[in-house]
Short mmCIF file of C-alpha atoms in Angstrom, two decimals:
data_model
loop_
_atom_site.label_atom_id
_atom_site.label_comp_id
_atom_site.label_asym_id
_atom_site.label_seq_id
_atom_site.Cartn_x
_atom_site.Cartn_y
_atom_site.Cartn_z
CA MET Q 1 -116.99 -15.13 39.05
CA GLY Q 2 -121.25 -16.28 39.38
CA CYS Q 3 -122.00 -13.26 37.41
CA ILE Q 4 -120.19 -14.38 34.85
CA CYS Q 5 -121.11 -17.85 34.48
CA ASN Q 6 -124.66 -16.67 34.86
CA CYS Q 7 -123.76 -13.91 32.05
CA PHE Q 8 -122.14 -16.62 29.33
CA VAL Q 9 -125.03 -19.34 30.47
CA GLY Q 10 -127.66 -16.65 29.54
CA LEU Q 11 -125.99 -16.64 25.90
CA LEU Q 12 -124.90 -19.65 24.94
CA ASN Q 13 -128.72 -20.45 25.83
CA SER Q 14 -129.79 -18.37 24.00
CA VAL Q 15 -127.75 -18.83 21.26
CA LEU Q 16 -129.60 -22.95 21.55
CA LEU Q 17 -133.37 -21.50 21.61
CA THR Q 18 -132.51 -19.92 18.41
CA VAL Q 19 -130.57 -22.57 16.68
CA GLY Q 20 -134.50 -24.67 18.34
CA ILE Q 21 -136.49 -21.91 16.58
CA GLY Q 22 -134.38 -22.81 13.36
CA PHE Q 23 -135.37 -26.65 13.58
CA VAL Q 24 -138.80 -25.91 14.32
CA ILE Q 25 -139.75 -23.64 11.27
CA SER Q 26 -137.66 -25.87 8.77
CA GLY Q 27 -139.34 -28.47 9.47
CA ALA Q 28 -142.71 -27.83 9.60
CA TYR Q 29 -141.44 -25.50 6.69
CA LEU Q 30 -140.94 -29.47 5.11
CA ASN Q 31 -144.47 -30.66 6.61
CA ILE Q 32 -145.73 -27.88 4.87
CA ASN Q 33 -143.85 -28.39 1.37
CA GLY Q 34 -142.63 -31.08 1.23
CA ASN Q 35 -143.98 -32.57 -2.36
CA SER Q 36 -143.10 -35.80 -1.44
CA ASP Q 37 -142.30 -38.89 1.29
CA CYS Q 38 -139.32 -38.13 0.79
CA GLU Q 39 -139.03 -34.29 1.58
CA LYS Q 40 -140.93 -34.50 4.75
CA VAL Q 41 -138.70 -37.05 6.10
CA LEU Q 42 -136.84 -35.21 8.34
CA THR Q 43 -139.79 -32.89 9.47
CA THR Q 44 -140.66 -35.73 12.89
CA PRO Q 45 -136.40 -35.07 13.84
CA LEU Q 46 -136.78 -31.90 13.17
CA ILE Q 47 -139.35 -30.09 15.23
CA VAL Q 48 -138.71 -32.98 18.24
CA MET Q 49 -135.00 -32.11 18.19
CA GLY Q 50 -135.77 -28.36 17.81
CA GLY Q 51 -139.04 -28.78 20.82
CA LEU Q 52 -135.72 -30.47 22.91
CA LEU Q 53 -133.61 -27.54 21.86
CA LEU Q 54 -135.86 -24.79 23.03
CA ILE Q 55 -137.04 -26.01 26.73
CA LEU Q 56 -133.92 -26.56 27.45
CA SER Q 57 -132.97 -23.20 26.53
CA LEU Q 58 -136.01 -21.66 27.94
CA ILE Q 59 -134.82 -23.09 31.45
CA GLY Q 60 -131.25 -21.91 30.69
CA ILE Q 61 -132.25 -18.72 30.70
CA MET Q 62 -134.97 -18.67 33.16
CA GLY Q 63 -132.99 -20.61 35.38
CA THR Q 64 -129.30 -17.19 34.99
CA SER Q 65 -131.68 -14.68 35.05
CA CYS Q 66 -134.34 -14.77 38.04
CA SER Q 67 -131.83 -17.05 39.88
CA SER Q 68 -133.93 -19.63 40.06
CA THR Q 69 -132.03 -22.03 41.60
CA PHE Q 70 -134.85 -24.97 40.81
CA CYS Q 71 -135.09 -24.28 37.05
CA MET Q 72 -131.29 -24.72 37.15
CA TYR Q 73 -131.35 -27.67 39.42
CA ILE Q 74 -133.97 -29.89 36.29
CA TYR Q 75 -131.75 -27.31 33.67
CA LEU Q 76 -128.55 -28.98 34.47
CA THR Q 77 -130.25 -32.49 34.64
CA LEU Q 78 -131.81 -32.24 31.84
CA MET Q 79 -128.36 -31.25 30.39
CA PHE Q 80 -126.02 -33.73 31.49
CA LEU Q 81 -128.69 -36.70 30.11
CA LEU Q 82 -128.18 -35.06 27.38
CA ILE Q 83 -124.74 -35.03 26.62
CA LEU Q 84 -124.84 -38.72 28.08
CA GLY Q 85 -127.52 -39.79 25.14
CA VAL Q 86 -125.17 -37.66 22.25
CA ILE Q 87 -121.99 -39.98 23.41
CA ALA Q 88 -124.12 -42.75 23.23
CA PHE Q 89 -125.15 -42.48 19.75
CA THR Q 90 -121.99 -41.13 18.33
CA ILE Q 91 -120.84 -44.30 20.01
CA PHE Q 92 -123.56 -45.86 18.23
CA VAL Q 93 -122.09 -44.32 14.92
CA PHE Q 94 -119.06 -45.13 14.52
CA MET Q 95 -119.92 -49.26 15.65
CA ILE Q 96 -122.43 -49.37 12.66
CA THR Q 97 -120.29 -46.72 10.05
CA ASN Q 98 -116.78 -49.08 11.24
CA GLN Q 99 -117.16 -51.59 8.54
CA ALA Q 100 -117.62 -52.30 4.94
CA VAL Q 101 -121.20 -53.59 3.98
CA GLY Q 102 -120.12 -55.49 0.49
CA LYS Q 103 -120.67 -58.97 2.34
CA THR Q 104 -123.68 -58.26 4.83
CA ILE Q 105 -126.41 -58.51 2.03
CA ALA Q 106 -125.65 -61.90 0.84
CA ASP Q 107 -128.68 -61.28 -1.63
CA SER Q 108 -131.64 -59.81 -1.49
CA GLU Q 109 -134.02 -61.61 0.46
CA LYS Q 110 -131.37 -62.40 3.03
CA VAL Q 111 -128.72 -60.68 5.62
CA ILE Q 112 -125.28 -62.68 6.95
CA GLU Q 113 -125.75 -62.25 10.84
CA PRO Q 114 -122.47 -60.66 12.73
CA LYS Q 115 -121.01 -63.32 14.85
CA ASN Q 116 -120.14 -61.94 17.82
CA PRO Q 117 -123.33 -59.87 19.30
CA MET Q 118 -121.71 -56.54 19.16
CA ASP Q 119 -121.29 -57.03 16.54
CA PHE Q 120 -123.19 -53.48 14.95
CA SER Q 121 -121.42 -53.02 11.96
CA ASN Q 122 -124.52 -54.89 10.18
CA TRP Q 123 -127.25 -52.36 11.58
CA LEU Q 124 -127.62 -50.73 9.54
CA ALA Q 125 -127.51 -52.95 6.02
CA LYS Q 126 -130.23 -55.14 7.81
CA LYS Q 127 -131.97 -51.82 7.60
CA VAL Q 128 -131.49 -51.42 4.08
CA ASN Q 129 -132.84 -54.63 2.84
CA LYS Q 130 -135.87 -54.98 4.72
CA GLU Q 131 -138.33 -54.89 2.38
CA ASN Q 132 -140.88 -52.37 3.50
CA ASN Q 133 -137.31 -49.44 3.83
CA TRP Q 134 -136.28 -50.48 0.36
CA LYS Q 135 -139.86 -49.80 -0.89
CA LYS Q 136 -139.37 -46.29 0.45
CA ILE Q 137 -135.63 -45.85 -0.61
CA LYS Q 138 -136.33 -47.19 -3.83
CA SER Q 139 -139.49 -44.48 -4.15
CA CYS Q 140 -137.31 -41.91 -3.37
CA LEU Q 141 -133.76 -42.21 -5.80
CA ILE Q 142 -137.00 -43.11 -8.45
CA ASP Q 143 -138.50 -39.75 -7.78
CA ALA Q 144 -135.06 -37.11 -7.22
CA ARG Q 145 -134.30 -38.59 -11.14
CA LEU Q 146 -131.38 -40.52 -10.06
CA CYS Q 147 -131.00 -41.74 -13.23
CA THR Q 148 -132.41 -39.49 -15.47
CA THR Q 149 -130.65 -36.29 -14.51
CA ASP Q 150 -127.51 -34.39 -15.19
CA GLU Q 151 -128.18 -32.95 -11.45
CA TYR Q 152 -130.70 -34.33 -8.87
CA LYS Q 153 -130.81 -34.34 -5.10
CA LEU Q 154 -132.03 -36.87 -2.69
CA GLU Q 155 -133.88 -35.80 0.31
CA PHE Q 156 -133.97 -38.42 2.61
CA ASN Q 157 -129.81 -38.37 3.70
CA PHE Q 158 -127.20 -37.14 0.49
CA LEU Q 159 -126.47 -34.55 -2.14
CA VAL Q 160 -125.01 -35.36 -5.14
CA LEU Q 161 -124.15 -33.03 -8.19
CA VAL Q 162 -123.81 -35.18 -11.74
CA ASP Q 163 -122.03 -32.34 -14.21
CA GLN Q 164 -123.88 -33.06 -17.74
CA VAL Q 165 -120.96 -35.50 -20.34
CA PRO Q 166 -121.57 -36.12 -23.65
CA ASP Q 167 -119.26 -38.83 -24.19
CA ILE Q 168 -120.50 -41.97 -22.59
CA GLU Q 169 -116.92 -43.87 -22.15
CA VAL Q 170 -116.55 -40.23 -20.12
CA TYR Q 171 -119.63 -40.85 -18.90
CA ASN Q 172 -119.19 -43.88 -16.96
CA LYS Q 173 -115.99 -42.82 -15.95
CA SER Q 174 -117.36 -39.36 -13.34
CA LEU Q 175 -120.31 -42.07 -12.37
CA PRO Q 176 -120.20 -41.12 -8.48
CA ALA Q 177 -120.80 -44.68 -6.60
CA LEU Q 178 -124.49 -44.33 -6.07
CA GLN Q 179 -125.72 -43.91 -9.05
CA GLU Q 180 -123.84 -46.95 -10.74
CA ALA Q 181 -124.25 -49.20 -8.93
CA CYS Q 182 -128.46 -48.74 -9.09
CA CYS Q 183 -128.35 -46.99 -13.21
CA LYS Q 184 -126.72 -48.95 -15.00
CA PRO Q 185 -126.01 -53.33 -14.78
CA PRO Q 186 -122.68 -55.11 -12.76
CA ASP Q 187 -119.71 -54.94 -14.98
CA VAL Q 188 -119.79 -58.85 -14.44
CA CYS Q 189 -122.67 -58.96 -16.85
CA GLY Q 190 -120.99 -58.58 -20.58
CA PHE Q 191 -124.03 -56.19 -21.43
CA THR Q 192 -124.00 -53.74 -24.00
CA GLN Q 193 -123.69 -50.10 -23.98
CA LYS Q 194 -126.34 -48.10 -26.47
CA ASN Q 195 -126.41 -45.03 -24.59
CA LYS Q 196 -126.56 -43.91 -20.97
CA SER Q 197 -129.56 -45.54 -20.18
CA VAL Q 198 -130.44 -48.24 -22.40
CA TRP Q 199 -128.72 -51.47 -22.45
CA GLU Q 200 -128.49 -54.23 -24.34
CA VAL Q 201 -128.90 -58.21 -22.87
CA PRO Q 202 -125.95 -59.99 -25.97
CA LYS Q 203 -127.35 -63.20 -27.64
CA SER Q 204 -126.13 -65.72 -24.81
CA GLY Q 205 -127.25 -64.63 -21.99
CA PRO Q 206 -125.35 -62.26 -19.33
CA SER Q 207 -121.46 -62.89 -19.38
CA SER Q 208 -121.55 -63.68 -15.44
CA LYS Q 209 -124.63 -65.89 -12.84
CA ASN Q 210 -124.20 -62.69 -10.92
CA LYS Q 211 -128.02 -62.63 -9.65
CA ASP Q 212 -128.57 -59.08 -10.53
CA CYS Q 213 -127.34 -59.41 -14.15
CA LYS Q 214 -130.77 -61.01 -14.23
CA LYS Q 215 -132.77 -57.67 -12.77
CA TRP Q 216 -131.21 -55.19 -14.66
CA SER Q 217 -134.50 -53.01 -17.00
CA ASN Q 218 -133.72 -50.22 -19.47
CA ASP Q 219 -136.91 -48.93 -17.91
CA GLY Q 220 -136.35 -46.05 -16.18
CA ASP Q 221 -138.12 -46.87 -12.79
CA LYS Q 222 -136.57 -50.19 -12.77
CA MET Q 223 -132.67 -50.60 -13.90
CA CYS Q 224 -131.23 -52.32 -10.79
CA PHE Q 225 -133.00 -50.03 -8.05
CA GLU Q 226 -133.13 -54.19 -7.05
CA CYS Q 227 -129.99 -54.96 -7.24
CA ASP Q 228 -128.05 -56.31 -4.43
CA SER Q 229 -125.37 -53.52 -6.01
CA CYS Q 230 -127.26 -51.12 -5.51
CA LYS Q 231 -127.98 -51.48 -2.19
CA VAL Q 232 -124.19 -51.54 -0.82
CA GLY Q 233 -124.34 -48.26 -2.70
CA VAL Q 234 -127.02 -46.57 -0.80
CA VAL Q 235 -125.74 -48.04 2.14
CA GLU Q 236 -122.98 -47.44 1.60
CA ASN Q 237 -123.75 -43.62 0.15
CA LEU Q 238 -125.62 -43.51 3.88
CA LYS Q 239 -122.26 -44.29 6.23
CA ARG Q 240 -120.50 -41.46 4.41
CA GLU Q 241 -123.49 -39.50 5.83
CA TRP Q 242 -123.67 -40.93 9.28
CA LYS Q 243 -119.67 -40.71 9.59
CA ALA Q 244 -120.60 -36.93 9.27
CA LEU Q 245 -123.99 -36.53 12.05
CA ALA Q 246 -120.32 -38.01 13.73
CA LEU Q 247 -118.61 -35.80 13.66
CA ILE Q 248 -120.40 -32.50 14.49
CA ASN Q 249 -122.34 -34.91 16.82
CA ILE Q 250 -118.36 -34.03 18.57
CA CYS Q 251 -119.13 -30.54 18.09
CA LEU Q 252 -122.23 -30.61 19.52
CA LEU Q 253 -120.39 -32.02 22.75
CA ALA Q 254 -117.86 -29.71 23.19
CA PHE Q 255 -120.45 -26.73 23.52
CA LEU Q 256 -122.27 -28.61 25.76
CA ILE Q 257 -119.99 -29.89 27.49
CA LEU Q 258 -119.39 -26.11 28.16
CA ILE Q 259 -122.46 -24.99 28.79
CA TYR Q 260 -122.96 -27.61 31.46
CA MET Q 261 -119.55 -26.61 33.15
CA LEU Q 262 -120.73 -23.00 32.99
CA GLY Q 263 -123.68 -24.16 34.18
CA CYS Q 264 -122.69 -26.02 37.30
CA CYS Q 265 -120.25 -22.78 38.03
CA ALA Q 266 -122.79 -20.76 38.08
CA PHE Q 267 -125.00 -22.69 40.56
CA CYS Q 268 -122.40 -23.60 43.30
CA CYS Q 269 -121.49 -20.00 42.84
#
C-alpha cells in the first residue's frame, strides 16, 4: 500500500512540477515581452506561485523517490500550510464578492464604510477607488483601447470581445457592462449621441445633477474614465473574475488535499 501511495504522490508531484515550470516561464515571458505595466501585472504572482510549486513538488519527489522521512515531513508540513492558505484565500474571495457594490462608491473621493466590522464586501471597491490604484487601472483601460476598438484585451484581469456593429442603437445594446460604464455618459444626463464616441450636451445643460455628467468628455483618453459608474463597472467585472478564481481554487484545493492524503499514507507506511 505504501509503495502504491509513493507512486501516486510522485506522479502527482510531477504534474505540480510541470505546472510550476509553466508558471515561471509564463511570468518570465510577460516580464520580457510585455509592452506596458498592465501586461506585466501578472509577472510577480506567476513567478512566485511557480517557484513555490517547483520547490514543493521537488521536495515531494525527493521524499518519495529516496524514501526520505525528513523530506516527507517537510513536504507534508508545507502542503498543509498551502492548503490552509488556499482555504483562507477562497473564503476571503467569497466574502469580498458576496454583495453588490453599487452603494459602496458614494463619489469619486469617498467610499462608504461597512457598518459591520466583519463585512469585507467593500474591500475591493475601496482598493479600486484609491487614487493611485485608479490611475493605473485607467491607464490600462486606455492602453487596451476599451472605447476605441471593436476587439480589445485587458491584461490585468479580464478579457472582453465586442462584435463590430455599424448601427448606433444596436451598438449601444451590445455594449458590455464595462464599456457601457466607461465609454458613454450615464443615460440620466440626457446627452445626444452623434456617433459611437461623440455625445452632445444639451444647450440647457445635463438633465440630471449626477456628478458623472460633468466628468464626461468626448476626448478618447478621458471619456467617462473618471466617472463613478466606470469604477463600479470595473469592480463588478473584477468580482466576476474573482468568483471564477474562487471556483478554480476549490478544484485546486481538492487536488492538494488528495496529494496530502496520499502523502500521509506514504509517510505512515
